[in-house]
Coordinates of C-alpha atoms in Angstrom, one line a residue:
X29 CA -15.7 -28.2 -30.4
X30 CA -17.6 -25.9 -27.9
X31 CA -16.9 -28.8 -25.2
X32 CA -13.3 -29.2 -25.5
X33 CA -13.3 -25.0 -24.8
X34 CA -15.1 -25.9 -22.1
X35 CA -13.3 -28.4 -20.5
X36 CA -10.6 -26.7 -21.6
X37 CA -10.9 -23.1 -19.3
X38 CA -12.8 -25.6 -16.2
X39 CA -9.1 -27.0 -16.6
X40 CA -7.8 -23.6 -16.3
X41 CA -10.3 -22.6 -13.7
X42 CA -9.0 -25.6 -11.3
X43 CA -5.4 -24.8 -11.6
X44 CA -6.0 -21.2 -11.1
X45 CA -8.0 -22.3 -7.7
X46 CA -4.9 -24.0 -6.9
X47 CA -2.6 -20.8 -7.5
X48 CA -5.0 -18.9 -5.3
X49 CA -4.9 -21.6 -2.4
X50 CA -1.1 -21.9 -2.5
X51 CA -0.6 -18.3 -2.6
X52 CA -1.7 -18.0 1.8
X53 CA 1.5 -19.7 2.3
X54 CA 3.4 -17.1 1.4
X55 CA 2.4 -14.8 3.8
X56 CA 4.1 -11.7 6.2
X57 CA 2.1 -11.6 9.2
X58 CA 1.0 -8.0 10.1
X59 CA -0.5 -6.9 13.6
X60 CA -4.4 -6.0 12.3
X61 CA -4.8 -9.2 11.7
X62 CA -4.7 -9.7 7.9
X63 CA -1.2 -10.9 6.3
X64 CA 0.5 -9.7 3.2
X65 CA -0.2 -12.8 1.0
X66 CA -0.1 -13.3 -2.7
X67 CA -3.3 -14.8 -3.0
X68 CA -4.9 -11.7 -3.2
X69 CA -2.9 -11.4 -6.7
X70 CA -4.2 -14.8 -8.2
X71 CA -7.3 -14.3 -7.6
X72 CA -7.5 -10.6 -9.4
X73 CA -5.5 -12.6 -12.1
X74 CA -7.9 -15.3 -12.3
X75 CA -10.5 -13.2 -13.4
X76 CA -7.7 -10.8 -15.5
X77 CA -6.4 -13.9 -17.6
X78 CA -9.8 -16.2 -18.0
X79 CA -12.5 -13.8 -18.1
X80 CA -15.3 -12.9 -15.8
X81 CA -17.0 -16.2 -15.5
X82 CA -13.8 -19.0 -15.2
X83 CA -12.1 -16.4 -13.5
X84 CA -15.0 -16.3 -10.8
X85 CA -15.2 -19.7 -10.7
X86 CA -11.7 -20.0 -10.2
X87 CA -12.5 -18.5 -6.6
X88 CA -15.6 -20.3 -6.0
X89 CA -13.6 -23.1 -6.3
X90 CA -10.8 -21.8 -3.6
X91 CA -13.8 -20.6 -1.4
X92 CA -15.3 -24.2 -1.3
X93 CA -12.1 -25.7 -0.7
X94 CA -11.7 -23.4 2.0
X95 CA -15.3 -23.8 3.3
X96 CA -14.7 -27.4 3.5
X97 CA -12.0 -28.0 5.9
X98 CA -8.6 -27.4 3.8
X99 CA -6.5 -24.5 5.1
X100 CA -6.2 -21.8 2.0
X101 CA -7.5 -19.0 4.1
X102 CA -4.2 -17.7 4.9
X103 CA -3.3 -21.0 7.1
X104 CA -7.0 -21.3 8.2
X105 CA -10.6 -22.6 7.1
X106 CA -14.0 -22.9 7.7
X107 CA -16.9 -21.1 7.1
X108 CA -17.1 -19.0 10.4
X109 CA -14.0 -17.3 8.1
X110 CA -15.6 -16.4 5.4
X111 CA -18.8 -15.0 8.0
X112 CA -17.0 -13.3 10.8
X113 CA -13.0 -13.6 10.6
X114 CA -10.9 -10.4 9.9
X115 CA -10.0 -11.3 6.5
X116 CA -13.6 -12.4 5.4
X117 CA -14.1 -8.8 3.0
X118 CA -11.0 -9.7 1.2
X119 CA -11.9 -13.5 0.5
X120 CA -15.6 -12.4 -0.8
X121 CA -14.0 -9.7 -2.7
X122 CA -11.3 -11.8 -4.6
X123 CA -14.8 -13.1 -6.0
X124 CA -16.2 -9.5 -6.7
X125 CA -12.8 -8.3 -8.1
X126 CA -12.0 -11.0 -10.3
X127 CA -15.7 -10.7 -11.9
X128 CA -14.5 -6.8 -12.3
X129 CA -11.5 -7.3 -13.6
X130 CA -12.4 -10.0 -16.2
X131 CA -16.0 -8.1 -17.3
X132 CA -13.6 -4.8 -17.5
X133 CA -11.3 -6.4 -20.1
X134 CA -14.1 -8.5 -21.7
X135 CA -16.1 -5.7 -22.8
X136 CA -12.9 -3.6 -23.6
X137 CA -10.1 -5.8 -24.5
X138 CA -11.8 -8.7 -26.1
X139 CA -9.0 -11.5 -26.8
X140 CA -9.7 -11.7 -30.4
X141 CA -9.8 -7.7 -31.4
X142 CA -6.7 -6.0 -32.2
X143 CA -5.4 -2.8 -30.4
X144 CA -2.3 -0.9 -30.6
X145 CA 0.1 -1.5 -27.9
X146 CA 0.0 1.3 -25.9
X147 CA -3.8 0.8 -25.7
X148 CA -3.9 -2.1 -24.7
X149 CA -1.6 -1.2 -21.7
X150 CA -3.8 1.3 -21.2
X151 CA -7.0 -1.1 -20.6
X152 CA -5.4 -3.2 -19.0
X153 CA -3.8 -0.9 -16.1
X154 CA -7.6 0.2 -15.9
X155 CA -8.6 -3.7 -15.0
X156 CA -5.7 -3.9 -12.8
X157 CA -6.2 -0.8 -11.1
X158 CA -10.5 -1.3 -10.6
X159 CA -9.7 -5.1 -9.6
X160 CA -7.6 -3.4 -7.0
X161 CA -9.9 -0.8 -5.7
X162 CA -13.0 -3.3 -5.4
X163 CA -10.7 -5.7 -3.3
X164 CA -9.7 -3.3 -1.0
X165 CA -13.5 -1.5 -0.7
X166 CA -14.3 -5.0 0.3
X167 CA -11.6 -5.7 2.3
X168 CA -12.6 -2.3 4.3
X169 CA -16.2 -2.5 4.4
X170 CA -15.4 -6.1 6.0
X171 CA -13.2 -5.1 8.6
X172 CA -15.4 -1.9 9.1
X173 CA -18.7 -4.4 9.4
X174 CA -16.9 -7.2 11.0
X175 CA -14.1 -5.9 13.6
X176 CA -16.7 -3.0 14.4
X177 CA -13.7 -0.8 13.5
X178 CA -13.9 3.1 12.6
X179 CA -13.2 4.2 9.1
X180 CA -9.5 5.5 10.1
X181 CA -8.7 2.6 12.1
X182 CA -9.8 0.2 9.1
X183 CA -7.6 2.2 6.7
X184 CA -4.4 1.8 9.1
X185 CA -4.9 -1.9 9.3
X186 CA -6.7 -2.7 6.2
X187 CA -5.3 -0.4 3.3
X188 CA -2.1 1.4 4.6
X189 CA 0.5 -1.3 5.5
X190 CA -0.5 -3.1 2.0
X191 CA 0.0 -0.5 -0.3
X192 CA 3.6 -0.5 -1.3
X193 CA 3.2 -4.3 -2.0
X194 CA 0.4 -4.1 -3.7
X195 CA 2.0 -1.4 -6.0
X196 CA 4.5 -4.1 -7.3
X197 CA 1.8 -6.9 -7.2
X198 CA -0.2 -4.4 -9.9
X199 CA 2.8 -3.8 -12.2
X200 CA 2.9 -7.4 -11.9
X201 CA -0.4 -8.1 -12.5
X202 CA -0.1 -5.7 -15.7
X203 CA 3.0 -7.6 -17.5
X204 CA 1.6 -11.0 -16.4
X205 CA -1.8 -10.1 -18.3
X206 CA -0.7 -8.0 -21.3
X207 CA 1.8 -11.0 -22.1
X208 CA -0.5 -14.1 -21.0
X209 CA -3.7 -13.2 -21.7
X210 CA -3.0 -13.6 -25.5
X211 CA -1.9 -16.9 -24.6
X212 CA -4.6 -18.1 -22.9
X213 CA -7.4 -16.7 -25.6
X214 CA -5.5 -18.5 -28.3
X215 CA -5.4 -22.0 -26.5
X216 CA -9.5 -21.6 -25.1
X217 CA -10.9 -20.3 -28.5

């Protein structure tokens, strides 16, 4: 019985990879260097909807495939990405913010304990919001460490531009795991 829950999140772990690759195709170019993509979204989802661990491993997955040749990091790959390219923060803090995100609502919102609604909510805008936060610290301390760019400038081309988008990918993010997360929990356990 344990097995078949295992097999049964690596399943969802895979398709959640895929979700995350697909999503650099979908991309609005920006003049710093890192695109608007909705990758950035599936991978905070990842770790909202299946937990800390699938939901990292969900990105593991997408950083391997990317480390290996196929083009996921918003249209490029390779290692050299992940190491010195301008969106290398963000793609090591997918990992970081999905672990966040799932641990937040793991300890707080365990699948099988019952809260009112408006709780629930509640926790859940918390995970969204701290998944958020951690990708873009990352994000910033990358382009910061990498680009060798001053606090100020990193903020006009790392955090500014992406804000209003990323305010609808979090109200996203929020309905997409109050109403699937349920699911989920009830087809792994």
């Amino acid at each position: 019985m344990k097995s078949i829950k295992i097999q049964k999140n690596l399943i969802l772990s895979a398709l959640f990879a895929a979700l995350i690759s697909v999503g650099c195709f979908i991309q609005i170019p920006l003049p710093g260097g890192v695109p608007i993509v909705i990758q950035d979204m599936m991978a905070m989802l990842s770790g909202l909807l299946l937990g800390p661990v699938f939901g990292a491993l969900s990105v593991v997955i997408f950083l391997v495939l990317g480390i290996i040749g196929l083009p996921v990091f918003t249209g490029k790959a390779g290692i050299q990405i992940l190491v010195n390219g301008p969106t290398s923060g963000f793609l090591w803090g997918y990992l970081i913010a999905a672990l966040v995100g799932g641990l937040f609502l793991l300890i707080f919102l365990p699948g099988g304990k019952k809260h009112s609604n408006l709780k629930q909510y509640v926790l859940v805008i918390i995970a969204v919001v701290l998944s958020t936060v951690v990708l873009f610290a990352c994000g910033i301390a990358g382009g910061m460490i990498i680009m060798k760019m001053t606090f100020a400038k990193t903020l006009a081309a790392y955090l500014i531009p992406f804000i209003p988008g990323n305010i609808i990918k979090m109200i996203l993010m929020v309905f997409l795991t109050k109403k699937i997360r349920p699911l989920i929990y009830g087809y792994t356990h």
